[in-house]
PDB file of C-alpha atoms in Angstrom:
ATOM      1  CA  MET A   1     -15.645 -16.291  22.318  1.00  0.00           C
ATOM      2  CA  THR A   2     -13.304 -15.486  19.441  1.00  0.00           C
ATOM      3  CA  SER A   3     -11.836 -12.023  19.102  1.00  0.00           C
ATOM      4  CA  LYS A   4     -12.887  -9.557  16.428  1.00  0.00           C
ATOM      5  CA  ARG A   5      -9.556 -10.086  14.711  1.00  0.00           C
ATOM      6  CA  GLU A   6     -10.165 -13.840  14.522  1.00  0.00           C
ATOM      7  CA  GLN A   7     -13.658 -13.235  13.175  1.00  0.00           C
ATOM      8  CA  LEU A   8     -12.314 -10.743  10.623  1.00  0.00           C
ATOM      9  CA  GLU A   9      -9.775 -13.284   9.386  1.00  0.00           C
ATOM     10  CA  GLN A  10     -12.622 -15.636   8.389  1.00  0.00           C
ATOM     11  CA  TRP A  11     -13.447 -13.278   5.506  1.00  0.00           C
ATOM     12  CA  THR A  12     -10.510 -10.884   5.084  1.00  0.00           C
ATOM     13  CA  THR A  13      -6.750 -11.358   4.712  1.00  0.00           C
ATOM     14  CA  VAL A  14      -5.078  -9.302   7.451  1.00  0.00           C
ATOM     15  CA  VAL A  15      -2.006  -7.289   6.460  1.00  0.00           C
ATOM     16  CA  ALA A  16       0.349  -5.538   8.894  1.00  0.00           C
ATOM     17  CA  ASP A  17       0.934  -1.862   8.157  1.00  0.00           C
ATOM     18  CA  THR A  18       4.339  -1.535   9.819  1.00  0.00           C
ATOM     19  CA  GLY A  19       8.056  -1.925   9.298  1.00  0.00           C
ATOM     20  CA  ASP A  20       8.652  -3.115  12.868  1.00  0.00           C
ATOM     21  CA  LEU A  21       9.951  -6.662  12.458  1.00  0.00           C
ATOM     22  CA  ASP A  22       9.417  -7.563  16.096  1.00  0.00           C
ATOM     23  CA  ARG A  23       5.760  -6.556  15.940  1.00  0.00           C
ATOM     24  CA  ILE A  24       5.277  -8.400  12.645  1.00  0.00           C
ATOM     25  CA  ALA A  25       6.711 -11.552  14.217  1.00  0.00           C
ATOM     26  CA  GLU A  26       4.419 -11.102  17.214  1.00  0.00           C
ATOM     27  CA  LEU A  27       1.238 -10.288  15.295  1.00  0.00           C
ATOM     28  CA  ARG A  28       1.739 -12.931  12.589  1.00  0.00           C
ATOM     29  CA  PRO A  29      -0.281 -11.287   9.778  1.00  0.00           C
ATOM     30  CA  HIS A  30      -0.580 -12.916   6.382  1.00  0.00           C
ATOM     31  CA  ASP A  31       1.023 -10.040   4.416  1.00  0.00           C
ATOM     32  CA  ALA A  32       2.851  -6.816   5.217  1.00  0.00           C
ATOM     33  CA  THR A  33       3.164  -3.435   3.512  1.00  0.00           C
ATOM     34  CA  THR A  34       6.077  -1.034   3.544  1.00  0.00           C
ATOM     35  CA  ASN A  35       6.480   2.512   2.274  1.00  0.00           C
ATOM     36  CA  PRO A  36       9.209   5.181   2.518  1.00  0.00           C
ATOM     37  CA  SER A  37       7.832   6.412   5.842  1.00  0.00           C
ATOM     38  CA  LEU A  38       7.974   2.965   7.418  1.00  0.00           C
ATOM     39  CA  LEU A  39      11.416   2.259   5.972  1.00  0.00           C
ATOM     40  CA  LEU A  40      12.720   5.561   7.316  1.00  0.00           C
ATOM     41  CA  ALA A  41      11.411   4.679  10.774  1.00  0.00           C
ATOM     42  CA  ALA A  42      13.116   1.284  10.570  1.00  0.00           C
ATOM     43  CA  ALA A  43      16.396   2.843   9.421  1.00  0.00           C
ATOM     44  CA  ARG A  44      16.344   5.152  12.452  1.00  0.00           C
ATOM     45  CA  ASP A  45      15.688   2.253  14.837  1.00  0.00           C
ATOM     46  CA  GLU A  46      18.844   0.854  16.436  1.00  0.00           C
ATOM     47  CA  ARG A  47      17.369  -2.661  16.321  1.00  0.00           C
ATOM     48  CA  TYR A  48      17.435  -2.624  12.527  1.00  0.00           C
ATOM     49  CA  ARG A  49      20.581  -0.639  11.740  1.00  0.00           C
ATOM     50  CA  HIS A  50      22.275  -3.862  10.629  1.00  0.00           C
ATOM     51  CA  LEU A  51      19.932  -3.827   7.639  1.00  0.00           C
ATOM     52  CA  LEU A  52      21.699  -0.690   6.400  1.00  0.00           C
ATOM     53  CA  ASP A  53      25.009  -2.559   6.362  1.00  0.00           C
ATOM     54  CA  GLU A  54      23.404  -5.482   4.552  1.00  0.00           C
ATOM     55  CA  ALA A  55      21.935  -3.078   1.993  1.00  0.00           C
ATOM     56  CA  ARG A  56      25.301  -1.501   1.253  1.00  0.00           C
ATOM     57  CA  GLU A  57      26.852  -4.934   0.832  1.00  0.00           C
ATOM     58  CA  LEU A  58      24.055  -5.981  -1.525  1.00  0.00           C
ATOM     59  CA  ALA A  59      24.528  -2.819  -3.605  1.00  0.00           C
ATOM     60  CA  ARG A  60      28.262  -3.558  -3.787  1.00  0.00           C
ATOM     61  CA  GLU A  61      27.580  -7.111  -4.912  1.00  0.00           C
ATOM     62  CA  MET A  62      25.429  -5.699  -7.710  1.00  0.00           C
ATOM     63  CA  GLY A  63      28.287  -3.398  -8.747  1.00  0.00           C
ATOM     64  CA  HIS A  64      26.726  -0.178  -7.432  1.00  0.00           C
ATOM     65  CA  GLY A  65      28.088   0.210  -3.919  1.00  0.00           C
ATOM     66  CA  ASP A  66      28.772   3.938  -4.327  1.00  0.00           C
ATOM     67  CA  ASP A  67      25.364   4.742  -5.841  1.00  0.00           C
ATOM     68  CA  LEU A  68      22.981   6.232  -3.260  1.00  0.00           C
ATOM     69  CA  ALA A  69      19.844   5.278  -5.194  1.00  0.00           C
ATOM     70  CA  TRP A  70      21.002   1.668  -5.424  1.00  0.00           C
ATOM     71  CA  CYS A  71      21.722   1.613  -1.681  1.00  0.00           C
ATOM     72  CA  CYS A  72      18.229   2.918  -0.937  1.00  0.00           C
ATOM     73  CA  ASP A  73      16.667   0.311  -3.215  1.00  0.00           C
ATOM     74  CA  ALA A  74      18.811  -2.388  -1.641  1.00  0.00           C
ATOM     75  CA  PHE A  75      17.679  -1.289   1.816  1.00  0.00           C
ATOM     76  CA  ALA A  76      14.023  -1.548   0.764  1.00  0.00           C
ATOM     77  CA  CYS A  77      14.624  -5.089  -0.500  1.00  0.00           C
ATOM     78  CA  VAL A  78      16.705  -6.213   2.480  1.00  0.00           C
ATOM     79  CA  ALA A  79      13.947  -4.917   4.753  1.00  0.00           C
ATOM     80  CA  GLY A  80      11.361  -6.681   2.604  1.00  0.00           C
ATOM     81  CA  GLN A  81      13.282  -9.946   2.820  1.00  0.00           C
ATOM     82  CA  ALA A  82      13.435  -9.595   6.614  1.00  0.00           C
ATOM     83  CA  VAL A  83       9.668  -9.045   6.714  1.00  0.00           C
ATOM     84  CA  LEU A  84       9.047 -12.135   4.576  1.00  0.00           C
ATOM     85  CA  GLU A  85      10.835 -14.285   7.144  1.00  0.00           C
ATOM     86  CA  HIS A  86       7.940 -13.605   9.539  1.00  0.00           C
ATOM     87  CA  ILE A  87       4.907 -13.910   7.247  1.00  0.00           C
ATOM     88  CA  PRO A  88       3.533 -16.568   4.886  1.00  0.00           C
ATOM     89  CA  GLY A  89       2.321 -14.135   2.231  1.00  0.00           C
ATOM     90  CA  LEU A  90       3.394 -11.008   0.396  1.00  0.00           C
ATOM     91  CA  VAL A  91       5.375  -7.860   1.067  1.00  0.00           C
ATOM     92  CA  SER A  92       4.821  -4.586  -0.778  1.00  0.00           C
ATOM     93  CA  THR A  93       7.890  -2.543  -1.726  1.00  0.00           C
ATOM     94  CA  GLU A  94       7.398   0.983  -3.000  1.00  0.00           C
ATOM     95  CA  VAL A  95       8.976   2.669  -6.000  1.00  0.00           C
ATOM     96  CA  ASP A  96      10.499   6.105  -5.360  1.00  0.00           C
ATOM     97  CA  ALA A  97       7.530   8.500  -5.196  1.00  0.00           C
ATOM     98  CA  ARG A  98       9.459  11.073  -7.223  1.00  0.00           C
ATOM     99  CA  LEU A  99       8.887   8.809 -10.239  1.00  0.00           C
ATOM    100  CA  SER A 100       5.096   8.911  -9.879  1.00  0.00           C
ATOM    101  CA  PHE A 101       4.656  10.785 -13.172  1.00  0.00           C
ATOM    102  CA  ASP A 102       7.321   8.927 -15.160  1.00  0.00           C
ATOM    103  CA  PRO A 103       6.087   5.508 -16.335  1.00  0.00           C
ATOM    104  CA  VAL A 104       9.357   4.537 -18.032  1.00  0.00           C
ATOM    105  CA  ALA A 105      11.460   5.303 -14.956  1.00  0.00           C
ATOM    106  CA  THR A 106       8.911   3.543 -12.732  1.00  0.00           C
ATOM    107  CA  VAL A 107       9.176   0.375 -14.820  1.00  0.00           C
ATOM    108  CA  GLU A 108      12.969   0.532 -14.729  1.00  0.00           C
ATOM    109  CA  LYS A 109      12.989   1.054 -10.961  1.00  0.00           C
ATOM    110  CA  ALA A 110      10.580  -1.843 -10.431  1.00  0.00           C
ATOM    111  CA  ARG A 111      12.786  -4.135 -12.520  1.00  0.00           C
ATOM    112  CA  ARG A 112      15.773  -3.085 -10.417  1.00  0.00           C
ATOM    113  CA  LEU A 113      13.926  -3.852  -7.184  1.00  0.00           C
ATOM    114  CA  MET A 114      12.974  -7.275  -8.484  1.00  0.00           C
ATOM    115  CA  ALA A 115      16.581  -7.921  -9.538  1.00  0.00           C
ATOM    116  CA  LEU A 116      17.694  -7.104  -6.001  1.00  0.00           C
ATOM    117  CA  TYR A 117      15.072  -9.434  -4.574  1.00  0.00           C
ATOM    118  CA  ARG A 118      16.241 -12.210  -6.889  1.00  0.00           C
ATOM    119  CA  GLU A 119      19.810 -11.635  -5.697  1.00  0.00           C
ATOM    120  CA  LEU A 120      18.490 -12.165  -2.166  1.00  0.00           C
ATOM    121  CA  GLY A 121      16.788 -15.393  -3.221  1.00  0.00           C
ATOM    122  CA  VAL A 122      13.256 -14.050  -2.778  1.00  0.00           C
ATOM    123  CA  ASP A 123      10.513 -15.612  -4.917  1.00  0.00           C
ATOM    124  CA  ASN A 124       9.094 -13.163  -7.461  1.00  0.00           C
ATOM    125  CA  ASP A 125       5.540 -14.109  -6.468  1.00  0.00           C
ATOM    126  CA  ARG A 126       6.025 -12.941  -2.872  1.00  0.00           C
ATOM    127  CA  VAL A 127       6.630  -9.304  -3.792  1.00  0.00           C
ATOM    128  CA  LEU A 128       4.228  -6.549  -4.800  1.00  0.00           C
ATOM    129  CA  ILE A 129       5.759  -3.481  -6.399  1.00  0.00           C
ATOM    130  CA  LYS A 130       3.977  -0.450  -5.034  1.00  0.00           C
ATOM    131  CA  THR A 131       3.445   2.768  -6.958  1.00  0.00           C
ATOM    132  CA  ALA A 132       1.107   5.739  -6.670  1.00  0.00           C
ATOM    133  CA  ALA A 133      -2.158   5.466  -8.614  1.00  0.00           C
ATOM    134  CA  THR A 134      -1.395   8.317 -10.979  1.00  0.00           C
ATOM    135  CA  TRP A 135      -2.242   7.733 -14.621  1.00  0.00           C
ATOM    136  CA  GLU A 136       1.471   7.199 -15.258  1.00  0.00           C
ATOM    137  CA  GLY A 137       1.832   4.814 -12.323  1.00  0.00           C
ATOM    138  CA  ILE A 138      -1.105   2.786 -13.588  1.00  0.00           C
ATOM    139  CA  GLN A 139       0.382   2.541 -17.088  1.00  0.00           C
ATOM    140  CA  ALA A 140       3.678   1.395 -15.576  1.00  0.00           C
ATOM    141  CA  ALA A 141       1.770  -1.273 -13.666  1.00  0.00           C
ATOM    142  CA  ARG A 142       0.169  -2.445 -16.917  1.00  0.00           C
ATOM    143  CA  VAL A 143       3.634  -3.086 -18.369  1.00  0.00           C
ATOM    144  CA  LEU A 144       4.963  -4.701 -15.198  1.00  0.00           C
ATOM    145  CA  GLU A 145       1.997  -7.035 -14.803  1.00  0.00           C
ATOM    146  CA  GLU A 146       2.487  -8.206 -18.384  1.00  0.00           C
ATOM    147  CA  GLU A 147       6.079  -9.043 -17.424  1.00  0.00           C
ATOM    148  CA  GLY A 148       4.904 -11.054 -14.411  1.00  0.00           C
ATOM    149  CA  ILE A 149       5.782  -8.385 -11.824  1.00  0.00           C
ATOM    150  CA  HIS A 150       2.827  -7.971  -9.484  1.00  0.00           C
ATOM    151  CA  CYS A 151       1.792  -4.455  -8.479  1.00  0.00           C
ATOM    152  CA  ASN A 152       0.063  -2.657  -5.628  1.00  0.00           C
ATOM    153  CA  LEU A 153      -1.414   0.690  -6.703  1.00  0.00           C
ATOM    154  CA  THR A 154      -1.489   2.901  -3.627  1.00  0.00           C
ATOM    155  CA  LEU A 155      -2.850   6.339  -2.688  1.00  0.00           C
ATOM    156  CA  VAL A 156      -6.239   5.457  -4.187  1.00  0.00           C
ATOM    157  CA  PHE A 157      -8.823   8.091  -3.273  1.00  0.00           C
ATOM    158  CA  SER A 158     -11.332   7.842  -6.106  1.00  0.00           C
ATOM    159  CA  VAL A 159     -13.399   5.298  -8.001  1.00  0.00           C
ATOM    160  CA  GLU A 160     -11.722   6.269 -11.277  1.00  0.00           C
ATOM    161  CA  GLN A 161      -8.263   5.547  -9.854  1.00  0.00           C
ATOM    162  CA  ALA A 162      -9.452   2.164  -8.635  1.00  0.00           C
ATOM    163  CA  LEU A 163     -11.158   1.220 -11.892  1.00  0.00           C
ATOM    164  CA  ALA A 164      -8.272   2.352 -14.093  1.00  0.00           C
ATOM    165  CA  ALA A 165      -5.811   0.353 -11.985  1.00  0.00           C
ATOM    166  CA  ALA A 166      -7.989  -2.759 -12.055  1.00  0.00           C
ATOM    167  CA  GLU A 167      -8.566  -2.430 -15.800  1.00  0.00           C
ATOM    168  CA  ALA A 168      -4.782  -2.240 -16.248  1.00  0.00           C
ATOM    169  CA  GLY A 169      -4.475  -5.615 -14.518  1.00  0.00           C
ATOM    170  CA  ALA A 170      -3.014  -4.474 -11.195  1.00  0.00           C
ATOM    171  CA  THR A 171      -2.801  -7.341  -8.734  1.00  0.00           C
ATOM    172  CA  LEU A 172      -3.908  -5.154  -5.826  1.00  0.00           C
ATOM    173  CA  ILE A 173      -5.096  -1.618  -5.063  1.00  0.00           C
ATOM    174  CA  SER A 174      -4.926   0.254  -1.754  1.00  0.00           C
ATOM    175  CA  PRO A 175      -7.880   2.632  -1.362  1.00  0.00           C
ATOM    176  CA  PHE A 176      -7.364   4.834   1.701  1.00  0.00           C
ATOM    177  CA  VAL A 177      -9.924   5.368   4.450  1.00  0.00           C
ATOM    178  CA  GLY A 178      -8.560   7.590   7.212  1.00  0.00           C
ATOM    179  CA  ARG A 179      -7.059  10.263   4.984  1.00  0.00           C
ATOM    180  CA  ILE A 180     -10.389  10.674   3.178  1.00  0.00           C
ATOM    181  CA  ARG A 181     -12.134  11.000   6.517  1.00  0.00           C
ATOM    182  CA  ASP A 182      -9.593  13.544   7.752  1.00  0.00           C
ATOM    183  CA  TRP A 183      -9.989  15.676   4.621  1.00  0.00           C
ATOM    184  CA  HIS A 184     -13.758  15.843   4.937  1.00  0.00           C
ATOM    185  CA  VAL A 185     -13.665  16.542   8.672  1.00  0.00           C
ATOM    186  CA  LYS A 186     -11.346  19.489   7.995  1.00  0.00           C
ATOM    187  CA  GLN A 187     -13.984  20.755   5.570  1.00  0.00           C
ATOM    188  CA  GLY A 188     -16.527  20.721   8.405  1.00  0.00           C
ATOM    189  CA  LEU A 189     -18.203  17.332   7.933  1.00  0.00           C
ATOM    190  CA  GLU A 190     -19.715  15.862  11.100  1.00  0.00           C
ATOM    191  CA  ILE A 191     -19.686  12.061  11.266  1.00  0.00           C
ATOM    192  CA  ASN A 192     -22.256  10.664  13.688  1.00  0.00           C
ATOM    193  CA  HIS A 193     -22.257   7.065  12.476  1.00  0.00           C
ATOM    194  CA  ILE A 194     -19.616   4.860  10.858  1.00  0.00           C
ATOM    195  CA  ASP A 195     -21.779   4.450   7.750  1.00  0.00           C
ATOM    196  CA  GLN A 196     -21.398   8.219   7.222  1.00  0.00           C
ATOM    197  CA  ASP A 197     -17.593   7.955   7.171  1.00  0.00           C
ATOM    198  CA  PRO A 198     -16.649   8.987   3.602  1.00  0.00           C
ATOM    199  CA  GLY A 199     -13.504   6.836   3.678  1.00  0.00           C
ATOM    200  CA  VAL A 200     -15.553   3.759   4.528  1.00  0.00           C
ATOM    201  CA  THR A 201     -18.193   4.488   1.892  1.00  0.00           C
ATOM    202  CA  SER A 202     -15.459   5.063  -0.717  1.00  0.00           C
ATOM    203  CA  VAL A 203     -13.895   1.631  -0.171  1.00  0.00           C
ATOM    204  CA  ARG A 204     -17.313  -0.031  -0.119  1.00  0.00           C
ATOM    205  CA  ARG A 205     -18.203   1.528  -3.461  1.00  0.00           C
ATOM    206  CA  ILE A 206     -14.864   0.564  -5.006  1.00  0.00           C
ATOM    207  CA  PHE A 207     -15.267  -3.014  -3.755  1.00  0.00           C
ATOM    208  CA  GLN A 208     -18.799  -3.280  -5.153  1.00  0.00           C
ATOM    209  CA  LEU A 209     -17.873  -1.832  -8.550  1.00  0.00           C
ATOM    210  CA  LEU A 210     -14.826  -4.038  -9.089  1.00  0.00           C
ATOM    211  CA  LYS A 211     -16.701  -7.180  -8.103  1.00  0.00           C
ATOM    212  CA  ALA A 212     -19.745  -6.247 -10.215  1.00  0.00           C
ATOM    213  CA  ARG A 213     -17.529  -5.779 -13.261  1.00  0.00           C
ATOM    214  CA  GLY A 214     -15.688  -9.039 -12.736  1.00  0.00           C
ATOM    215  CA  LEU A 215     -12.324  -7.330 -12.237  1.00  0.00           C
ATOM    216  CA  GLU A 216      -9.962  -9.627 -10.344  1.00  0.00           C
ATOM    217  CA  THR A 217      -7.836  -6.945  -8.677  1.00  0.00           C
ATOM    218  CA  ILE A 218      -7.601  -7.368  -4.904  1.00  0.00           C
ATOM    219  CA  VAL A 219      -9.104  -4.504  -2.882  1.00  0.00           C
ATOM    220  CA  MET A 220      -7.072  -3.728   0.239  1.00  0.00           C
ATOM    221  CA  GLY A 221      -8.463  -0.991   2.471  1.00  0.00           C
ATOM    222  CA  ALA A 222      -5.717   1.097   4.102  1.00  0.00           C
ATOM    223  CA  SER A 223      -5.088   4.085   6.380  1.00  0.00           C
ATOM    224  CA  PHE A 224      -7.392   3.468   9.323  1.00  0.00           C
ATOM    225  CA  ARG A 225      -8.018   5.895  12.164  1.00  0.00           C
ATOM    226  CA  ASN A 226     -10.009   3.575  14.425  1.00  0.00           C
ATOM    227  CA  ALA A 227     -11.231   0.010  14.770  1.00  0.00           C
ATOM    228  CA  ALA A 228     -14.782   0.969  13.775  1.00  0.00           C
ATOM    229  CA  GLU A 229     -13.594   1.747  10.237  1.00  0.00           C
ATOM    230  CA  ILE A 230     -12.020  -1.694   9.999  1.00  0.00           C
ATOM    231  CA  GLU A 231     -15.127  -3.410  11.321  1.00  0.00           C
ATOM    232  CA  ALA A 232     -17.261  -1.510   8.789  1.00  0.00           C
ATOM    233  CA  LEU A 233     -15.188  -3.097   5.987  1.00  0.00           C
ATOM    234  CA  ALA A 234     -15.180  -6.667   7.310  1.00  0.00           C
ATOM    235  CA  GLY A 235     -15.226  -8.929   4.267  1.00  0.00           C
ATOM    236  CA  CYS A 236     -13.051  -6.698   2.071  1.00  0.00           C
ATOM    237  CA  ASP A 237     -10.409  -8.785   0.267  1.00  0.00           C
ATOM    238  CA  ARG A 238      -7.573  -7.444   2.412  1.00  0.00           C
ATOM    239  CA  LEU A 239      -7.138  -4.771   5.069  1.00  0.00           C
ATOM    240  CA  THR A 240      -3.752  -3.352   6.050  1.00  0.00           C
ATOM    241  CA  ILE A 241      -3.850  -2.467   9.733  1.00  0.00           C
ATOM    242  CA  SER A 242      -1.456  -0.862  12.200  1.00  0.00           C
ATOM    243  CA  PRO A 243      -0.160  -2.956  15.133  1.00  0.00           C
ATOM    244  CA  ALA A 244      -2.100  -0.835  17.641  1.00  0.00           C
ATOM    245  CA  LEU A 245      -5.414  -1.500  15.894  1.00  0.00           C
ATOM    246  CA  LEU A 246      -4.579  -5.177  15.385  1.00  0.00           C
ATOM    247  CA  ASP A 247      -3.982  -5.394  19.123  1.00  0.00           C
ATOM    248  CA  GLU A 248      -7.311  -3.692  19.809  1.00  0.00           C
ATOM    249  CA  LEU A 249      -9.202  -6.081  17.528  1.00  0.00           C
ATOM    250  CA  GLY A 250      -7.374  -9.043  19.035  1.00  0.00           C
ATOM    251  CA  GLN A 251      -8.456  -8.066  22.545  1.00  0.00           C
ATOM    252  CA  ASP A 252     -12.102  -7.354  21.688  1.00  0.00           C
ATOM    253  CA  PRO A 253     -14.405 -10.392  22.197  1.00  0.00           C
ATOM    254  CA  GLY A 254     -17.449  -8.666  20.699  1.00  0.00           C
ATOM    255  CA  GLU A 255     -19.395  -9.994  17.733  1.00  0.00           C
ATOM    256  CA  LEU A 256     -18.297  -8.817  14.285  1.00  0.00           C
ATOM    257  CA  GLU A 257     -20.696  -8.567  11.351  1.00  0.00           C
ATOM    258  CA  ARG A 258     -19.582  -9.205   7.787  1.00  0.00           C
ATOM    259  CA  ARG A 259     -20.222  -6.032   5.774  1.00  0.00           C
ATOM    260  CA  LEU A 260     -18.778  -6.904   2.348  1.00  0.00           C
ATOM    261  CA  ASP A 261     -19.208 -10.109   0.360  1.00  0.00           C
ATOM    262  CA  ALA A 262     -18.119 -10.474  -3.268  1.00  0.00           C
ATOM    263  CA  ALA A 263     -20.490 -13.416  -3.746  1.00  0.00           C
ATOM    264  CA  ALA A 264     -23.461 -11.176  -2.979  1.00  0.00           C
ATOM    265  CA  VAL A 265     -22.613  -8.539  -5.591  1.00  0.00           C
ATOM    266  CA  GLU A 266     -24.808  -8.517  -8.695  1.00  0.00           C
ATOM    267  CA  PRO A 267     -22.732  -8.678 -11.920  1.00  0.00           C
ATOM    268  CA  ASP A 268     -22.692  -5.681 -14.252  1.00  0.00           C
ATOM    269  CA  SER A 269     -21.544  -6.189 -17.839  1.00  0.00           C
ATOM    270  CA  ASP A 270     -22.668  -2.777 -19.109  1.00  0.00           C
ATOM    271  CA  TRP A 271     -19.645  -0.557 -18.496  1.00  0.00           C
ATOM    272  CA  GLN A 272     -16.901   1.281 -20.341  1.00  0.00           C
ATOM    273  CA  PRO A 273     -13.196   1.321 -19.396  1.00  0.00           C
ATOM    274  CA  VAL A 274     -11.716   4.504 -17.934  1.00  0.00           C
ATOM    275  CA  ASN A 275      -9.600   6.347 -20.506  1.00  0.00           C
ATOM    276  CA  GLU A 276      -6.906   8.913 -19.802  1.00  0.00           C
ATOM    277  CA  ALA A 277      -9.099  11.944 -20.438  1.00  0.00           C
ATOM    278  CA  ALA A 278     -11.836  10.665 -18.122  1.00  0.00           C
ATOM    279  CA  PHE A 279      -9.270   9.783 -15.464  1.00  0.00           C
ATOM    280  CA  ARG A 280      -7.627  13.203 -15.478  1.00  0.00           C
ATOM    281  CA  TRP A 281     -10.938  15.046 -15.600  1.00  0.00           C
ATOM    282  CA  SER A 282     -12.279  13.033 -12.672  1.00  0.00           C
ATOM    283  CA  LEU A 283      -9.307  14.071 -10.522  1.00  0.00           C
ATOM    284  CA  ASN A 284      -9.730  17.676 -11.631  1.00  0.00           C
ATOM    285  CA  GLU A 285     -13.367  17.545 -10.516  1.00  0.00           C
ATOM    286  CA  ASN A 286     -12.557  15.808  -7.208  1.00  0.00           C
ATOM    287  CA  PRO A 287     -10.604  18.204  -4.953  1.00  0.00           C
ATOM    288  CA  MET A 288     -10.359  15.614  -2.185  1.00  0.00           C
ATOM    289  CA  ALA A 289      -8.731  12.960  -4.386  1.00  0.00           C
ATOM    290  CA  CYS A 290      -6.553  15.523  -6.146  1.00  0.00           C
ATOM    291  CA  ASP A 291      -5.350  17.048  -2.858  1.00  0.00           C
ATOM    292  CA  LEU A 292      -4.695  13.732  -1.126  1.00  0.00           C
ATOM    293  CA  LEU A 293      -2.938  12.074  -4.055  1.00  0.00           C
ATOM    294  CA  SER A 294      -0.571  15.031  -4.408  1.00  0.00           C
ATOM    295  CA  ASP A 295      -0.037  15.267  -0.654  1.00  0.00           C
ATOM    296  CA  GLY A 296       0.667  11.540  -0.354  1.00  0.00           C
ATOM    297  CA  ILE A 297       3.259  11.663  -3.122  1.00  0.00           C
ATOM    298  CA  ARG A 298       4.937  14.687  -1.531  1.00  0.00           C
ATOM    299  CA  ARG A 299       5.056  12.992   1.885  1.00  0.00           C
ATOM    300  CA  PHE A 300       6.564   9.777   0.540  1.00  0.00           C
ATOM    301  CA  ALA A 301       9.069  11.757  -1.546  1.00  0.00           C
ATOM    302  CA  ALA A 302      10.120  13.737   1.539  1.00  0.00           C
ATOM    303  CA  ASP A 303      10.674  10.540   3.508  1.00  0.00           C
ATOM    304  CA  GLN A 304      12.654   9.079   0.604  1.00  0.00           C
ATOM    305  CA  ARG A 305      14.931  12.123   0.668  1.00  0.00           C
ATOM    306  CA  ALA A 306      15.283  11.783   4.446  1.00  0.00           C
ATOM    307  CA  LEU A 307      16.263   8.130   4.017  1.00  0.00           C
ATOM    308  CA  GLU A 308      18.878   9.098   1.444  1.00  0.00           C
ATOM    309  CA  GLN A 309      20.261  11.701   3.842  1.00  0.00           C
ATOM    310  CA  LEU A 310      20.433   9.142   6.636  1.00  0.00           C
ATOM    311  CA  LEU A 311      22.298   6.672   4.430  1.00  0.00           C
ATOM    312  CA  THR A 312      24.717   9.417   3.379  1.00  0.00           C
ATOM    313  CA  GLU A 313      25.423  10.377   7.005  1.00  0.00           C
ATOM    314  CA  GLU A 314      25.913   6.732   7.964  1.00  0.00           C
ATOM    315  CA  GLU A 315      28.386   6.267   5.106  1.00  0.00           C
ATOM    316  CA  ILE A 316      30.342   9.350   6.157  1.00  0.00           C
ATOM    317  CA  ALA A 317      30.386   8.192   9.787  1.00  0.00           C
ATOM    318  CA  ALA A 318      31.628   4.764   8.742  1.00  0.00           C
TER     319      ALA A 318
END
């Protein structure tokens, strides 16, 4: 009997949601995602402290060895390169969350990250630049995709975010599951069956709408609290999963049912693109999406500042 993970991989590309290189090598996912939180954890791990030295050297080679922002970007790329040594697919590298409302600065930062990756000899097509799915982040992605820089729009909590990102040509979007569930549970929602999980139903709806409209953007469910949420999205294009849940799925010999199938979605040609006014109004009318998008940006920004502080302390100690 094959495991649930093996069954899942028949229909869905499995992505590791971790910055732990040893676990990535062990789990052998197709892709991997990083974010400021995961990079901060890696920077604090003695096993990966050598990556900080490599990042400083890379920044120096680019003529910016004394620039903290360049060192942080170099660390993200050095870590991404290390991840790519263990996977056959893509790695996502996130733009500084503090730029989430500045499309020009986001584009410039993304170009810098790609320049660092090129310096490391990494193929452009193996990197996804990750930015929050604000209106500004989506417009930055539109520009970057036109330049051949592939993007992952993250912190997606609403249909309008997903549609706007896909209409802008984003290579991939990351609609979250667990954070949506957590928000609703805090509001008093009781979930008695997985099909009542609002995070699961959100990703299902996004998947169906994008496929019905013929939008080619990859849907990658993210932020899972339990294996049942993953199983309920079997057949989604991609799912980014923590090592603990990948282990659980890999050890479960039960039968897994496919729940999503793009080929079974009826096409819909009668739709209008999401404009800026509709996008902003939809967030205003959706307290869950508004709260979680803002909270996610704040959390990633805080971890980015913590990473900068760590790099500063390491430089002083050296």
